[in-house]
Coordinates of C-alpha atoms in Angstrom, one line a residue:
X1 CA 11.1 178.0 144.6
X2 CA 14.6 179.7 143.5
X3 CA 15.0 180.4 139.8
X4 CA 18.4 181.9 138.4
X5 CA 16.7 182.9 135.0
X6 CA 19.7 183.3 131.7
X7 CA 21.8 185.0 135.1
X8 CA 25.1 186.6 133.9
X9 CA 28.0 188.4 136.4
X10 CA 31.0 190.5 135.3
X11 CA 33.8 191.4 137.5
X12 CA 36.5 193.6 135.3
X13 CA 36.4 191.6 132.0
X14 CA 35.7 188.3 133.5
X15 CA 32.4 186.7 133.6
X16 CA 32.0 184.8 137.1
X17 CA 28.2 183.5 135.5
X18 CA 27.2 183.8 132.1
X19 CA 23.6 183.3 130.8
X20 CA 23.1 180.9 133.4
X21 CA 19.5 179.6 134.2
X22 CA 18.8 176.9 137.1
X23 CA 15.7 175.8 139.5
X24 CA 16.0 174.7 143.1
X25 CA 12.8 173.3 144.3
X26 CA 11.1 173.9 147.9
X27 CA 11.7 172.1 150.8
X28 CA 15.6 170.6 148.8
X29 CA 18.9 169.9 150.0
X30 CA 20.5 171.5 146.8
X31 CA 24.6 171.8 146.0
X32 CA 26.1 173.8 143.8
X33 CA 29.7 172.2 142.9
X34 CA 32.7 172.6 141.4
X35 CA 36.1 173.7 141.9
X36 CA 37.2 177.1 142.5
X37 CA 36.2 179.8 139.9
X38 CA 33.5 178.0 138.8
X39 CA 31.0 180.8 139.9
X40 CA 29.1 178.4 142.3
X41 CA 29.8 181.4 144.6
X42 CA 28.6 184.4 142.8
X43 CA 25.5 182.5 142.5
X44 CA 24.8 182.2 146.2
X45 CA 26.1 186.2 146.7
X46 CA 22.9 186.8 144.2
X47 CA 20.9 185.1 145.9
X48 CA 21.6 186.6 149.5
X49 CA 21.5 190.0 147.8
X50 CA 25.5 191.0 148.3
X51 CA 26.0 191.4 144.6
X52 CA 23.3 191.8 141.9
X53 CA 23.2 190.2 138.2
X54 CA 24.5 192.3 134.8
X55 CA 21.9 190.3 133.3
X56 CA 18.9 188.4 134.1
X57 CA 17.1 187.6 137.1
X58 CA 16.9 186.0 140.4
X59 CA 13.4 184.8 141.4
X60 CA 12.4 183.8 144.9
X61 CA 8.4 181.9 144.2
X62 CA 8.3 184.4 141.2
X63 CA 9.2 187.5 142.5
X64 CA 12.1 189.3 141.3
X65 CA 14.9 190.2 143.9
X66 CA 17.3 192.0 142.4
X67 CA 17.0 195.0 144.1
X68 CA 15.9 194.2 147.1
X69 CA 18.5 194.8 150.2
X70 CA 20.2 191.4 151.8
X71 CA 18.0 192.2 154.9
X72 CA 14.9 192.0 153.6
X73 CA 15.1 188.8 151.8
X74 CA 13.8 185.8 153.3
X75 CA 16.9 184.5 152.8
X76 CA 20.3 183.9 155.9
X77 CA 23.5 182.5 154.7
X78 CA 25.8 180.6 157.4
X79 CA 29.4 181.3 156.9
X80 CA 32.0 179.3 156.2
X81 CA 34.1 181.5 159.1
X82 CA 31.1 180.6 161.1
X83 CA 31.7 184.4 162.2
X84 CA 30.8 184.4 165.6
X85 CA 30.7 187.1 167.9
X86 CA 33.6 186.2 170.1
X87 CA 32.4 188.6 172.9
X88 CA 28.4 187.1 173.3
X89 CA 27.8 183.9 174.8
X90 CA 26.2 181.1 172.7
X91 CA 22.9 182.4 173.3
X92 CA 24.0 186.0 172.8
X93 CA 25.3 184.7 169.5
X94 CA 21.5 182.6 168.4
X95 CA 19.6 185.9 169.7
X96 CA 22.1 188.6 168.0
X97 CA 19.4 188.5 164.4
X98 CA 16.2 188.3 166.4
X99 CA 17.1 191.1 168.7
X100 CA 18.2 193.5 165.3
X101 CA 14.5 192.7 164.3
X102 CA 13.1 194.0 167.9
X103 CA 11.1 191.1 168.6
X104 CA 10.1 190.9 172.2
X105 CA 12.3 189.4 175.0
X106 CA 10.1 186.5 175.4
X107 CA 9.8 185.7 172.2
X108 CA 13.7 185.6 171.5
X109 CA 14.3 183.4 174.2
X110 CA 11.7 180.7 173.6
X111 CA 13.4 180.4 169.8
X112 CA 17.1 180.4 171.2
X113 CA 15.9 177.5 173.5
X114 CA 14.1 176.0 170.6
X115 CA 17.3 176.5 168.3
X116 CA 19.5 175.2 170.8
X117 CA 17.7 172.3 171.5
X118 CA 17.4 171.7 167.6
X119 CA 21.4 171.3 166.9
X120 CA 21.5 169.7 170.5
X121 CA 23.8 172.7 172.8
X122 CA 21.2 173.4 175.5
X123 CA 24.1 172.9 178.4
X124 CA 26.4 175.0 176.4
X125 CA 23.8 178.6 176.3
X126 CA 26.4 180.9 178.9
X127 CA 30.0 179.5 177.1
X128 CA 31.5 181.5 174.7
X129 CA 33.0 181.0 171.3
X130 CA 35.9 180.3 172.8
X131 CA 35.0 177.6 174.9
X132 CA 33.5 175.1 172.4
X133 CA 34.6 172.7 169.8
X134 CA 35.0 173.1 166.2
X135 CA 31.6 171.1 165.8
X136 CA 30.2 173.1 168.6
X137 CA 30.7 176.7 166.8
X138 CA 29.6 174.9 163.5
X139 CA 26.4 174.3 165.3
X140 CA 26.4 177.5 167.3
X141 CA 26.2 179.5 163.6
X142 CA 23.7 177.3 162.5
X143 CA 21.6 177.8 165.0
X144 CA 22.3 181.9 164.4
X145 CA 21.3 180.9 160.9
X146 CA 18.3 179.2 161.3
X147 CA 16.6 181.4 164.2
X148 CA 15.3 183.8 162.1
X149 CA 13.2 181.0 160.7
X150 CA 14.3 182.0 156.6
X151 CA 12.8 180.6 153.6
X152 CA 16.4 179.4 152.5
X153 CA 19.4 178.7 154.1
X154 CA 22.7 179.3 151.9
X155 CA 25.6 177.3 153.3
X156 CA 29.1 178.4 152.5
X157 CA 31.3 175.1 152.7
X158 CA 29.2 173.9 156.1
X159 CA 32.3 171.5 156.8
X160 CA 35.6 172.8 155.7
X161 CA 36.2 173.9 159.3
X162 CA 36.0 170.3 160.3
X163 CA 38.2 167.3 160.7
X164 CA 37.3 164.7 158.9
X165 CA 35.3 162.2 162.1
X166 CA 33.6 165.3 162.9
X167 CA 32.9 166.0 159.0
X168 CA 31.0 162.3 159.2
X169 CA 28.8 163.0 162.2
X170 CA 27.8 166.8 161.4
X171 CA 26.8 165.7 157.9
X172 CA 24.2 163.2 159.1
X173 CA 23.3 165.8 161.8
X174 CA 22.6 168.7 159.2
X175 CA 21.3 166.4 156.6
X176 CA 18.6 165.2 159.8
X177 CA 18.1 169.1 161.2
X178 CA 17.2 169.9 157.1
X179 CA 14.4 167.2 156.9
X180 CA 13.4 168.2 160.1
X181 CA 12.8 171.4 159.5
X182 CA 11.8 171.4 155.5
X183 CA 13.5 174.5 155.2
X184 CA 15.4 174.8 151.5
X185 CA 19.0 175.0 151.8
X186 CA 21.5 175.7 148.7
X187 CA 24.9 174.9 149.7
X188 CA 28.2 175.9 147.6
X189 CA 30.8 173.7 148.1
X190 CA 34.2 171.7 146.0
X191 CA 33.7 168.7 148.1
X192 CA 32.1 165.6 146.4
X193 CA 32.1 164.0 149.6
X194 CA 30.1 166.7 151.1
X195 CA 27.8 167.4 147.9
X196 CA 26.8 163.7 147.6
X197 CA 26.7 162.6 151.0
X198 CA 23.9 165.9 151.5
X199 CA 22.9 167.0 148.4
X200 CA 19.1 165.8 147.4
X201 CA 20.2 167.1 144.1
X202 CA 23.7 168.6 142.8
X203 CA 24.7 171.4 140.0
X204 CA 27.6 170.5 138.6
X205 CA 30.1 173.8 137.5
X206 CA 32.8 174.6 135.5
X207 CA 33.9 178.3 134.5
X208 CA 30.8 180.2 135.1
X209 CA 28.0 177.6 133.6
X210 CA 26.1 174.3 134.4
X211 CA 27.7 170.9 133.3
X212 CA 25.1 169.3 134.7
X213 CA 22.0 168.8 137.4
X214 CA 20.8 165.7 139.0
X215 CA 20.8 163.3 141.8
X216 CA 23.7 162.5 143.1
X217 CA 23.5 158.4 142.2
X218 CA 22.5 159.4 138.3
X219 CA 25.6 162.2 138.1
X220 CA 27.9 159.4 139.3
X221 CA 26.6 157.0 137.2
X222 CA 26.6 158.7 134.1
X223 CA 28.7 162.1 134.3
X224 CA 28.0 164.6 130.8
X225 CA 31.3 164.4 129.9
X226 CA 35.3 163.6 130.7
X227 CA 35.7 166.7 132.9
X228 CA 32.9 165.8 134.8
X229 CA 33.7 161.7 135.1
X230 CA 36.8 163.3 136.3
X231 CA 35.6 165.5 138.9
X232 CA 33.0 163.3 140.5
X233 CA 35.1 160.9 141.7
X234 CA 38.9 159.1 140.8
X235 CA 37.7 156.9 137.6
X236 CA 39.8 155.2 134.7
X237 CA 39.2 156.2 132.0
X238 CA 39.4 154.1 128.9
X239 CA 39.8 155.7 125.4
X240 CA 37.1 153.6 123.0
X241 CA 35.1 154.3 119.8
X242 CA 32.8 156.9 119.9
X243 CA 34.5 159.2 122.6
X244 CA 35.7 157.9 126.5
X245 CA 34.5 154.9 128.8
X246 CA 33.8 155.7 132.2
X247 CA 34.0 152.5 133.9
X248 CA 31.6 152.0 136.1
X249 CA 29.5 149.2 139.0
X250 CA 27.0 146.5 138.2
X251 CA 28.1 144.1 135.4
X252 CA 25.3 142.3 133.6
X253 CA 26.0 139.6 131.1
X254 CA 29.3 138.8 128.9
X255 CA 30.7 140.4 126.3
X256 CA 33.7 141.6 124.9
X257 CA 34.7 145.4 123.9
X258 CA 37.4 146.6 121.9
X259 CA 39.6 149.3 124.1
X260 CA 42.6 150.2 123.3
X261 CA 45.4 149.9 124.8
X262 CA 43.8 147.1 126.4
X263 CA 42.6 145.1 123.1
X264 CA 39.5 142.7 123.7
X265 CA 38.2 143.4 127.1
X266 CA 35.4 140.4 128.6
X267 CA 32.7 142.4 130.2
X268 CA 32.0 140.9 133.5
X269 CA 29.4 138.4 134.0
X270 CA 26.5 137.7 136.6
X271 CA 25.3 141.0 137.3
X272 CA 25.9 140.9 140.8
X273 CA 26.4 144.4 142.9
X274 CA 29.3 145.2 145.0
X275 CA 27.6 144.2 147.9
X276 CA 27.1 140.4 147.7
X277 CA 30.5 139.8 145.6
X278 CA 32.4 138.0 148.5
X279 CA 29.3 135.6 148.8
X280 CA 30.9 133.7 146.3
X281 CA 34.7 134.3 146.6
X282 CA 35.7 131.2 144.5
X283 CA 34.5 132.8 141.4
X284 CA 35.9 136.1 141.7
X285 CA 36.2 139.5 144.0
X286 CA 34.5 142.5 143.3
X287 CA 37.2 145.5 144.6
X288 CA 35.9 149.0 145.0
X289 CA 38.0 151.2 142.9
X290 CA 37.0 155.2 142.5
X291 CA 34.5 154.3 141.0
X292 CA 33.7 150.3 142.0
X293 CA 34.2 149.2 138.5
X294 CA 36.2 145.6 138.4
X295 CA 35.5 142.4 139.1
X296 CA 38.7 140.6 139.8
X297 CA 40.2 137.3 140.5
X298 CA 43.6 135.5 141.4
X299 CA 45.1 132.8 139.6
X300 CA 44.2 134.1 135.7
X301 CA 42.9 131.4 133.5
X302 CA 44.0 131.4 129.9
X303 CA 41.3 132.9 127.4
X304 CA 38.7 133.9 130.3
X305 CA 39.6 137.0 131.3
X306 CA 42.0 139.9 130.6
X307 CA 45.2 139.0 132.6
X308 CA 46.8 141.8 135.0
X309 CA 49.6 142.0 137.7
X310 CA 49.5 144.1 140.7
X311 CA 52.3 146.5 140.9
X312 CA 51.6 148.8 143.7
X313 CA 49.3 148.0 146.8
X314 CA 48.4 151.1 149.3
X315 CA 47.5 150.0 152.9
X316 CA 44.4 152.8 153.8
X317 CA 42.9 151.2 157.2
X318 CA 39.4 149.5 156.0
X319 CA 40.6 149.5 152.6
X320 CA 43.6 148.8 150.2
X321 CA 44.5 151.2 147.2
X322 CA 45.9 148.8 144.1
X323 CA 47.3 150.1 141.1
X324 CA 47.2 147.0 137.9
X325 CA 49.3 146.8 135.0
X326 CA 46.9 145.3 132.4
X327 CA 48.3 145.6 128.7
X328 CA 49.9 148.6 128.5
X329 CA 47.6 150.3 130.7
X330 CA 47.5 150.9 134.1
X331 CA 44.0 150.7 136.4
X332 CA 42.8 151.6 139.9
X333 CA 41.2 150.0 142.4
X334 CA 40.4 150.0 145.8
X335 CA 39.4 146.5 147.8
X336 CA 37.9 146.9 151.3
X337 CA 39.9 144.5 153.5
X338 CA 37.7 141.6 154.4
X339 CA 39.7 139.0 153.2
X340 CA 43.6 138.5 152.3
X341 CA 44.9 141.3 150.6
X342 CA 46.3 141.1 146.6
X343 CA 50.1 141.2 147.1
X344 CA 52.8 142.9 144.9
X345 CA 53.1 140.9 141.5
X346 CA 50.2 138.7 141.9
X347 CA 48.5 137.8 138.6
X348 CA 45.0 138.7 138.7
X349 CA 42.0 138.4 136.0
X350 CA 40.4 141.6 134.9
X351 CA 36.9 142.4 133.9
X352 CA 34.8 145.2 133.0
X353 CA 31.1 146.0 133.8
X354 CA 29.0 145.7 130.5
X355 CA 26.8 149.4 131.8
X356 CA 30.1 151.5 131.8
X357 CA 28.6 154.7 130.3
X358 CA 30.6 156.2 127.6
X359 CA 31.2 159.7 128.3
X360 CA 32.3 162.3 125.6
X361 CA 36.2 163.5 125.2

């Protein structure tokens, strides 16, 4: 439905895109990600129309837009300011676009009632900005947004505005309003949280290009490279032959692997996911580091396992943070806290999973 075709963008002697070229499909839930400068931005502002390519194109099912105005594109962008009008009501706020079009009174109010009733504020119509919640103005502008019924919705970091409980429930709500609906909706954000908790798929950026596009799962799973291992999520990284291990869930078999510093690693054994690990706590715990990438154990045994000794343990609520000194090196985990917690010098064995994806320096 959207193609950026080899899309470049100067400002002064910077390039915020260059030669860029990327496809979001109709009816997705796509994110474009990365941190700050990466010119996930400058992509959306092409796409609403605010700033126009140097170079290339910007296709909407084929048909060029670069040069078409931001009001006649079939295209609304909810702010990350929300940028309500403090001075109109709710309502006044969801009928503000629909009146600028002159549609007739009738018809603006039967799709302010059915916007309202979408993101759930049909008590609320008379209050104004003022009067709500954070979670309530976040819904109040998307309901603005989405009134004008547009072929894509652009969303400018949807949640920043929001603490984190409200993050959790608003997610779920927009991810259920955009299946709903069906409508395509590009968001821009530096959250990982945010992209893979919505995202049907995720552009990954880094200084004006693509690293790379994909589910969310099959980015985590196997990022391009070491920046992007990086970015995704906290992971260890383990230097090994042939470039960087990103270690990674679901251990099948046993094996051994050279790493240094950590010498012979065993792979873990018994290929058995995160989530039925504690059926069988006798023969080891599975602890979900960032990434999920250990199995681990108490009480070592000589020659089974790579031998490690908690040095730091960070109480997080549902969760423990442990940092393990294992030959030299130092890994990460994180344990959810259904059982006894690992305590400060406690030996434990350490094994990695034999599909940690190798990742390029």
């Amino acid at each position: 439905m959207i193609r950026f075709e080899s899309v470049s963008k100067r400002f002064g002697d910077h390039w915020a895109v260059k030669g860029l070229t990327l496809e979001v499909g109709a009816g997705e839930f796509f994110a474009l990600l990365g941190p700050s400068g990466s010119g996930k931005s400058t992509l959306m502002r092409l796409l609403a129309g605010f700033e126009a390519p140097d170079e290339g194109r910007v296709l909407l099912d084929g048909e060029d837009l670069v040069g078409r105005p931001p009001h006649l594109r079939p295209v609304n962008l909810m702010f990350q300011s929300y940028a309500l009008f403090p001075h109109l009501s709710v309502a006044g706020n969801v009928a503000y676009g629909l009146k600028q079009e002159g549609l007739p009174k009738g018809e603006i109010a039967a799709r302010v009632d059915e916007m309202l009733a979408l993101v759930r504020l049909e008590g609320l119509a008379a209050r104004k900005p003022a009067q709500l919640s954070g979670g309530e103005r976040q819904r109040t502008a998307l309901a603005r947004a989405l009134a004008k019924r547009p072929r894509v919705l652009l969303l400018d970091e949807p949640l920043a505005a929001l603490d984190r409980r409200l993050r959790e429930t608003t997610r779920a709500e927009l991810k259920a309003i955009q299946a709903r609906l069906g409508t395509t909706f590009l968001m821009v954000t530096h959250d990982q949280d945010e992209a893979m908790g919505l995202a049907d798929r995720i552009a990954l950026m880094r200084a004006g290009a693509i690293v790379q596009v994909g589910a969310p799962r099959a980015l985590y799973a196997a990022p391009a490279d070491r920046w992007a291992a990086e970015f995704l999520g906290e992971v260890n990284l383990i230097p090994c032959e042939g470039g960087w291990r990103a270690v990674r869930p679901e251990a099948v078999g046993l094996s051994k692997l050279a790493l240094p510093p950590l010498g012979e690693v065993p792979r873990a054994a018994g290929g058995r996911g995160l989530q039925d690990a504690t059926a069988e706590p006798a023969s080891g715990r599975a602890l979900q580091p960032p990434p999920p990438d250990f199995v681990w154990s108490p009480s070592p045994k000589e020659g089974e396992e790579l031998k490690g000794r908690i040095v730091q343990a960070t109480y997080l609520g549902d969760r423990t943070a442990y940092l393990v000194a294992a030959h030299g090196a130092e890994l990460k985990a994180v344990q959810v806290n259904a059982g006894a917690p690992f305590a400060v010098g406690e030996a434990v064995r350490v094994s990695l999973p034999n599909d940690a994806p190798v990742v390029s320096r």
